[in-house]
mmCIF file of C-alpha atoms in Angstrom:
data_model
loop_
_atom_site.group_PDB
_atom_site.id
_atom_site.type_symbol
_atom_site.label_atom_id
_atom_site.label_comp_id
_atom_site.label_asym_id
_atom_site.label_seq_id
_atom_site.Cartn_x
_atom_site.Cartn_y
_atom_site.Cartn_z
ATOM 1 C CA UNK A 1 -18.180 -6.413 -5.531
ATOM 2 C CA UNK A 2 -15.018 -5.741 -4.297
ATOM 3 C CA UNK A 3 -12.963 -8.572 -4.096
ATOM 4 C CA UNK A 4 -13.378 -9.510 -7.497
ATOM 5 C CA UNK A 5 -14.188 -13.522 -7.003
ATOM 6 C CA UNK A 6 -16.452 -15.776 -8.697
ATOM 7 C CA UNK A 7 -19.132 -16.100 -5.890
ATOM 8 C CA UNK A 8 -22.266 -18.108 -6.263
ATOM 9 C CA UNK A 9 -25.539 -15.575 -6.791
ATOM 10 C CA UNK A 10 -27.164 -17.732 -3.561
ATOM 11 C CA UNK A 11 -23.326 -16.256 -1.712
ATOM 12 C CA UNK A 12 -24.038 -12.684 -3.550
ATOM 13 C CA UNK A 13 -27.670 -12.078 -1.870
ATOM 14 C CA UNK A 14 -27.510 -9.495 1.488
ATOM 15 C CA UNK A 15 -28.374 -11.441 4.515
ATOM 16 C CA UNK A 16 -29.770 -10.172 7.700
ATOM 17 C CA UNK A 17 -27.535 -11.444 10.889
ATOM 18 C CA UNK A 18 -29.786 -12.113 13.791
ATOM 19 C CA UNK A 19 -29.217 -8.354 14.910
ATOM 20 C CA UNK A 20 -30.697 -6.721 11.994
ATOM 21 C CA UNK A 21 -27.535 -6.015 10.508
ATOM 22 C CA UNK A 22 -27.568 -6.822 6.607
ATOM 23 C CA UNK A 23 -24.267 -8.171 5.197
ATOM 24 C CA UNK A 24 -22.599 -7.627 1.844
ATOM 25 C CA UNK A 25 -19.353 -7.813 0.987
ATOM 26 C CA UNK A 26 -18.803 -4.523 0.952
ATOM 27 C CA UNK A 27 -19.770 -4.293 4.759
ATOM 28 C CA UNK A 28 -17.476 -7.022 5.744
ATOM 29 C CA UNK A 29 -14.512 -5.560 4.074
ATOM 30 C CA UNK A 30 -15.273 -1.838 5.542
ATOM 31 C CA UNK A 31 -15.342 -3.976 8.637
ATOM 32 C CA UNK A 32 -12.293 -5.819 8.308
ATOM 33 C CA UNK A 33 -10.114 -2.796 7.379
ATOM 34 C CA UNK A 34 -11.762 -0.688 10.649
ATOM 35 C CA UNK A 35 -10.461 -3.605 12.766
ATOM 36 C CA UNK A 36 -7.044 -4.025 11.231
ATOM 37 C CA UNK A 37 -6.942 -0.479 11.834
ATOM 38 C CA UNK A 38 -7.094 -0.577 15.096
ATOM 39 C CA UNK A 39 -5.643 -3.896 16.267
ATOM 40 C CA UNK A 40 -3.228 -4.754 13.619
ATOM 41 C CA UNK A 41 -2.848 -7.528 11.583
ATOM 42 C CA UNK A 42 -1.878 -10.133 13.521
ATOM 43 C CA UNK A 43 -4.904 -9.536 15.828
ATOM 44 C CA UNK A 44 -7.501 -9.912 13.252
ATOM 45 C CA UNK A 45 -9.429 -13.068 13.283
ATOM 46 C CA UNK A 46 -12.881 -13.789 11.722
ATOM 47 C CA UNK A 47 -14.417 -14.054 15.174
ATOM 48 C CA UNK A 48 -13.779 -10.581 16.084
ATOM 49 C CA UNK A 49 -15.094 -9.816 12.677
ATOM 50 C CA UNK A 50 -18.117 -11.576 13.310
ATOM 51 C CA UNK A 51 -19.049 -9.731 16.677
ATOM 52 C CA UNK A 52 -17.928 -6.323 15.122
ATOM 53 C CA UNK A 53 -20.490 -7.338 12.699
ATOM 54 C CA UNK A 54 -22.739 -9.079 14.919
ATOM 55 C CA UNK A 55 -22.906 -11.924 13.126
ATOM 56 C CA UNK A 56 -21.835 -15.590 13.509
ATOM 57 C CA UNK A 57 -18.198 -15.707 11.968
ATOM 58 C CA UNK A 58 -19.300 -18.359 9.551
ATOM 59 C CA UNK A 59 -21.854 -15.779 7.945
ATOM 60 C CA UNK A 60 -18.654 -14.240 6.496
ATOM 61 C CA UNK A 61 -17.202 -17.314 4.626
ATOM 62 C CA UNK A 62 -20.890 -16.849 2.558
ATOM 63 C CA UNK A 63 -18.825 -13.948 0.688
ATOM 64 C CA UNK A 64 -15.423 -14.957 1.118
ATOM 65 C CA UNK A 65 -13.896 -18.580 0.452
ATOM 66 C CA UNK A 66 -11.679 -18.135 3.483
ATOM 67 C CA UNK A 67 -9.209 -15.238 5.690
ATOM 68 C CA UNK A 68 -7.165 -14.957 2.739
ATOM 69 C CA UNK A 69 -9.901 -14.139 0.213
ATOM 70 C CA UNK A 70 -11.032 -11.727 2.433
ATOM 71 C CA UNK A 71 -7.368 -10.011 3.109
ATOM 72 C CA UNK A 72 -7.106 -9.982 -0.987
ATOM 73 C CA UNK A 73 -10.178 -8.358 -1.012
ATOM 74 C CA UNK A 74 -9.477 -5.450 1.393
ATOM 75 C CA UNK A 75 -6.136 -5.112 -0.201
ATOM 76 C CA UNK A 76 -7.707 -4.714 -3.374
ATOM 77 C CA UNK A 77 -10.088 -1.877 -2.183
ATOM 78 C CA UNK A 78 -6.954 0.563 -0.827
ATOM 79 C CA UNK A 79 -5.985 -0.365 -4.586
ATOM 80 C CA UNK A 80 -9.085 1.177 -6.089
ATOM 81 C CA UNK A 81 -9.655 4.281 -2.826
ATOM 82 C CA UNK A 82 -6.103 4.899 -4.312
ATOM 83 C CA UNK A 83 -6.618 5.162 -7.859
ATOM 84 C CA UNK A 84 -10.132 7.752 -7.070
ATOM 85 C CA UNK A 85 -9.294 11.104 -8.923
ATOM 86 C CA UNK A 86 -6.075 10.251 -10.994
ATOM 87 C CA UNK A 87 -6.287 11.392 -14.261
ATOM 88 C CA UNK A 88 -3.793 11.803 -17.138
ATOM 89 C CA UNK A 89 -2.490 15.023 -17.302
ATOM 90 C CA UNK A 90 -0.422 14.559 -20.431
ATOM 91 C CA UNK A 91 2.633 13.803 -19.255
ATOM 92 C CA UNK A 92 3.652 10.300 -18.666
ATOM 93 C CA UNK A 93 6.385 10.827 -16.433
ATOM 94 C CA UNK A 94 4.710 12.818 -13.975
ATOM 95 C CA UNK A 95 1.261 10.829 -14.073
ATOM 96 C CA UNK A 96 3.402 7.658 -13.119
ATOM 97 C CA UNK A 97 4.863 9.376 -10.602
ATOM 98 C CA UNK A 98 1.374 9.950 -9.137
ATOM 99 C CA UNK A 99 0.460 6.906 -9.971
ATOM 100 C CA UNK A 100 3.234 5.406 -7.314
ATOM 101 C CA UNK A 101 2.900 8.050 -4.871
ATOM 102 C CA UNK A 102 -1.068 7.238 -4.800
ATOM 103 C CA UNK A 103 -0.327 3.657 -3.816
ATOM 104 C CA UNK A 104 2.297 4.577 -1.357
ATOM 105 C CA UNK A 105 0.447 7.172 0.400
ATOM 106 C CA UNK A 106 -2.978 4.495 0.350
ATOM 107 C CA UNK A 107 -0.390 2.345 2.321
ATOM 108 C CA UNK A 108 0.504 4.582 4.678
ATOM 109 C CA UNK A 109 -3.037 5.479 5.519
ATOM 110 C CA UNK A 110 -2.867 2.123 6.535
ATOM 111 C CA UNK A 111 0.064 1.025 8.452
ATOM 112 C CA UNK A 112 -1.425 -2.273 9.963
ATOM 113 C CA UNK A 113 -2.957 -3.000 6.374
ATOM 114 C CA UNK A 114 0.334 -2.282 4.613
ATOM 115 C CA UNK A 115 1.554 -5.602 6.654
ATOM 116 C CA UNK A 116 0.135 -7.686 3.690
ATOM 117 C CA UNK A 117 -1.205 -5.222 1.108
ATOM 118 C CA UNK A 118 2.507 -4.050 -0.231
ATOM 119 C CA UNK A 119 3.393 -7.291 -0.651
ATOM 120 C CA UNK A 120 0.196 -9.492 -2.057
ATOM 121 C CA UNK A 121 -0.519 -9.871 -5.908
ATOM 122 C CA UNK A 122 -4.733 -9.146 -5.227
ATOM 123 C CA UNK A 123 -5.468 -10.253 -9.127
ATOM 124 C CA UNK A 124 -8.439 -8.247 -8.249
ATOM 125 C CA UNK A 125 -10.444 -5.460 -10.867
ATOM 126 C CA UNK A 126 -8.848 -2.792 -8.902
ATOM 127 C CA UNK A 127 -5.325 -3.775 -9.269
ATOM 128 C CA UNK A 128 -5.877 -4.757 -12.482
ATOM 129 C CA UNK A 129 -6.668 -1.305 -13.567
ATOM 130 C CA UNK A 130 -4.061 0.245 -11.777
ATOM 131 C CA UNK A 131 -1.046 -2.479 -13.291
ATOM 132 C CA UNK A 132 -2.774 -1.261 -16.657
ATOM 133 C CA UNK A 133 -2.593 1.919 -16.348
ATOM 134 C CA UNK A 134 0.700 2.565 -15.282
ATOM 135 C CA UNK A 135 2.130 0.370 -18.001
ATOM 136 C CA UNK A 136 -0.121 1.815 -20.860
ATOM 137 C CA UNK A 137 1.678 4.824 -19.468
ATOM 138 C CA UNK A 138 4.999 3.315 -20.435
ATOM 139 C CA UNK A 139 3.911 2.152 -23.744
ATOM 140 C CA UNK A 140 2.830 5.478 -24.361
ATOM 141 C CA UNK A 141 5.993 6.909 -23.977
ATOM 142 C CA UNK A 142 7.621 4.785 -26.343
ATOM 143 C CA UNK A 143 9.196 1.762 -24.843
ATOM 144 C CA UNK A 144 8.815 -1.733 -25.948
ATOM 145 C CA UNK A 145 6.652 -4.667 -24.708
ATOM 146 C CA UNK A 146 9.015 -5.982 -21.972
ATOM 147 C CA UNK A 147 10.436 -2.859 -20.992
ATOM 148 C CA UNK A 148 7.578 -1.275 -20.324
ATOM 149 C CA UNK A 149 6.715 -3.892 -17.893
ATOM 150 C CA UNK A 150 10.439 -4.453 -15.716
ATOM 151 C CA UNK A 151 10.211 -0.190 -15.717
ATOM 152 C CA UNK A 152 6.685 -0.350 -14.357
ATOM 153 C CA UNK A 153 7.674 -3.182 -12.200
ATOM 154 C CA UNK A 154 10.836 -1.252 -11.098
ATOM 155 C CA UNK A 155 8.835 2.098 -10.304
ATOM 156 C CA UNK A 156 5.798 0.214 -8.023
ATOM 157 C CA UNK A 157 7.775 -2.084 -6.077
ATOM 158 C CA UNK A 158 10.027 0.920 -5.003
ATOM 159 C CA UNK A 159 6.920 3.137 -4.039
ATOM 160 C CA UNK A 160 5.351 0.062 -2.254
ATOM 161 C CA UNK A 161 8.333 -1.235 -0.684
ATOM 162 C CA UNK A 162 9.307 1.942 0.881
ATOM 163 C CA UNK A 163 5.374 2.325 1.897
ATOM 164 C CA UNK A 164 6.632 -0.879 3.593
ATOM 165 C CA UNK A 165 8.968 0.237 5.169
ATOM 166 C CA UNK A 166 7.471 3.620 6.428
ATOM 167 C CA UNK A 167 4.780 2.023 7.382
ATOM 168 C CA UNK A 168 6.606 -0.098 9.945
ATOM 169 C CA UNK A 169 8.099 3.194 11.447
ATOM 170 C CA UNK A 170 4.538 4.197 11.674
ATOM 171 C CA UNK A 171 3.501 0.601 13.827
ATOM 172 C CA UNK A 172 6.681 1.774 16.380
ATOM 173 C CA UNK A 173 5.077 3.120 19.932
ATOM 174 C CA UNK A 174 5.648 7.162 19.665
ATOM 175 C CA UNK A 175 8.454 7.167 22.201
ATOM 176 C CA UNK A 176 10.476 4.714 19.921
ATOM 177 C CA UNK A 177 9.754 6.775 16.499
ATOM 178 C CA UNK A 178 11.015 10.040 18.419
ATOM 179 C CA UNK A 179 13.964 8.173 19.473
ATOM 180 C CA UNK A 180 14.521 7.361 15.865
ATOM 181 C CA UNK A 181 13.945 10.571 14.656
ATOM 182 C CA UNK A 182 16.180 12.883 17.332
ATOM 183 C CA UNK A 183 19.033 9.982 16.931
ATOM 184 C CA UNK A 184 20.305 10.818 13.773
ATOM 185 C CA UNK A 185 21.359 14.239 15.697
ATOM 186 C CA UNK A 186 21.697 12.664 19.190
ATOM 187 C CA UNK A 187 24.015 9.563 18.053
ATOM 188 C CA UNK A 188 25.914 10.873 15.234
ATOM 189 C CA UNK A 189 25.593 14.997 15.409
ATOM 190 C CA UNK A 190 29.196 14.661 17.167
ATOM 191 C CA UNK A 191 31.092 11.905 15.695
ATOM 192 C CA UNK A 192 34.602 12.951 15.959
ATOM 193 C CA UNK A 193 36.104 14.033 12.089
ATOM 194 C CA UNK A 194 38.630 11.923 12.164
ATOM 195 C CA UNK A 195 36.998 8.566 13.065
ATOM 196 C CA UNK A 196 33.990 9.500 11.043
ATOM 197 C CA UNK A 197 34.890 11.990 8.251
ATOM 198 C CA UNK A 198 32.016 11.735 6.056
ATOM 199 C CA UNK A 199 29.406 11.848 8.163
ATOM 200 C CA UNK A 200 31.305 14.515 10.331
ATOM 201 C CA UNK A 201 31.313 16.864 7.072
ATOM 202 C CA UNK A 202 27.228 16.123 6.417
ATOM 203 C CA UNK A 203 26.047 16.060 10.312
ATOM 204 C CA UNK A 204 23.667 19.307 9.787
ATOM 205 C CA UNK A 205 21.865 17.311 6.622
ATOM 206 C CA UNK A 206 21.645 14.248 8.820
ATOM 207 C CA UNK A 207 18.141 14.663 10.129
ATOM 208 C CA UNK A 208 16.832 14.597 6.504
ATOM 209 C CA UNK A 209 17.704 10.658 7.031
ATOM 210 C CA UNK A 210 14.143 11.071 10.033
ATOM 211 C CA UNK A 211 11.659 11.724 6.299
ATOM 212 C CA UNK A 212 10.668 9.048 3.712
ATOM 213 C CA UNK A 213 12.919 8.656 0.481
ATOM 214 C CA UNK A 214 9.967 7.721 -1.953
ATOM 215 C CA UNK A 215 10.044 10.948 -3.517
ATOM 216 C CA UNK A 216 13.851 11.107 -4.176
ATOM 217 C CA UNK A 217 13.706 7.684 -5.092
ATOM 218 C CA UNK A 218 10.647 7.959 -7.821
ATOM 219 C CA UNK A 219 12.342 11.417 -8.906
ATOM 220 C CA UNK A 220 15.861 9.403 -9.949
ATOM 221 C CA UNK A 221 13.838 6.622 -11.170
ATOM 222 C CA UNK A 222 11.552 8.736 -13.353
ATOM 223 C CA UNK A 223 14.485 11.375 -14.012
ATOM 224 C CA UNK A 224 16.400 8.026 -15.981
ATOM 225 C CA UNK A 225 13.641 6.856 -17.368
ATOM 226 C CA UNK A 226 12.846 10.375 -19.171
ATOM 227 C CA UNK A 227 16.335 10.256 -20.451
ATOM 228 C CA UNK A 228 16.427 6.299 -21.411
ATOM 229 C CA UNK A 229 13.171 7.453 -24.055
#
């Protein structure tokens, strides 16, 4: 199961809803995340989750202890779709830089998800796995007990916070994201020299500001990291 929680076997057995439909946990969690999907977050209540499963809502709390449990759950699923195919390659750096880019880009598959998954400790198998990994990764490469764990530390939260923050841009409406992006030519492309004379000099590079900065930022990260060994 999924959300990793100590369920009673009598919560654990499938159950037929009164249309047919036979619940597990991993159903209600496929569920949930097709639902945040589409209406976001805030939207999601257990009652719509019960008619998209067509099921009373209180068939869910059979598998979940409450909303919460359930959220953890989901949120430790993108964990584990994100963490399908990675494999060590050999080199440290570059395998935790895929292992932050994974979680990032599992966000932003996401956006409505990444409301509570970048910033919730799951506990869960999944994450579990993936906190291991990445600082068995640092231990590997030679650096002690505690720094292994402030570098991992360091190198997730960056990847998940700017997942965070990209996935906001991605929640805007699509007129307000191309307003973003063309603005950083529109508003600041002619900023006079001598009011503005560093961004005057860079105003051709200024549209690079429209892309994510998770790469660059993992590549400094990782670059100091190599050299700290």
């Amino acid at each position: 199961m999924t959300e990793g929680a100590r369920v009673p076997a009598e919560r654990k057995r499938r159950r037929p809803t009164s249309s047919g439909v036979v619940l597990s946990a991993d159903l209600i969690v496929d569920t949930a995340r097709q639902l945040i999907d589409a209406q976001g977050a805030q939207a999601f209540t257990v009652r719509k989750l019960g008619a998209a499963l067509g099921a009373d809502p209180s068939a869910v709390y059979r598998y979940f202890r409450n909303t919460e449990d359930l959220l953890l759950a989901l949120a430790d699923r993108l964990i584990g779709e994100s963490m399908v195919g990675f494999t060590r390659t050999g080199d440290w750096a570059c395998d935790l830089r895929d292992l932050c880019l994974r979680a990032y880009r599992s966000a932003l598959r996401h956006p409505q998800i990444a409301v509570f998954s970048t910033v919730r400790v799951t506990g869960r198998p999944h994450e579990r796995r993936a906190v291991d990994t990445g600082i068995g990764l640092l231990l590997e490469a030679g650096f002690d007990e505690a720094t292994a764990v402030r570098h991992y530390h360091t190198l997730i939260d960056t990847a998940l916070g700017h997942a965070a923050v990209d996935a906001g841009f991605l929640r805007l409406a699509p007129a307000q994201r191309t307003a973003d992006e063309q603005a950083w030519h529109a508003a600041y492309g002619d900023l006079p020299a001598e009011e503005f004379p560093s961004v005057h000099r860079v105003r051709e590079q200024l549209p690079l500001m429209a892309g994510s900065a998770v790469e660059p930022a993992l590549d400094l990260l990782i670059a100091a990291l190599r050299a700290a060994r």
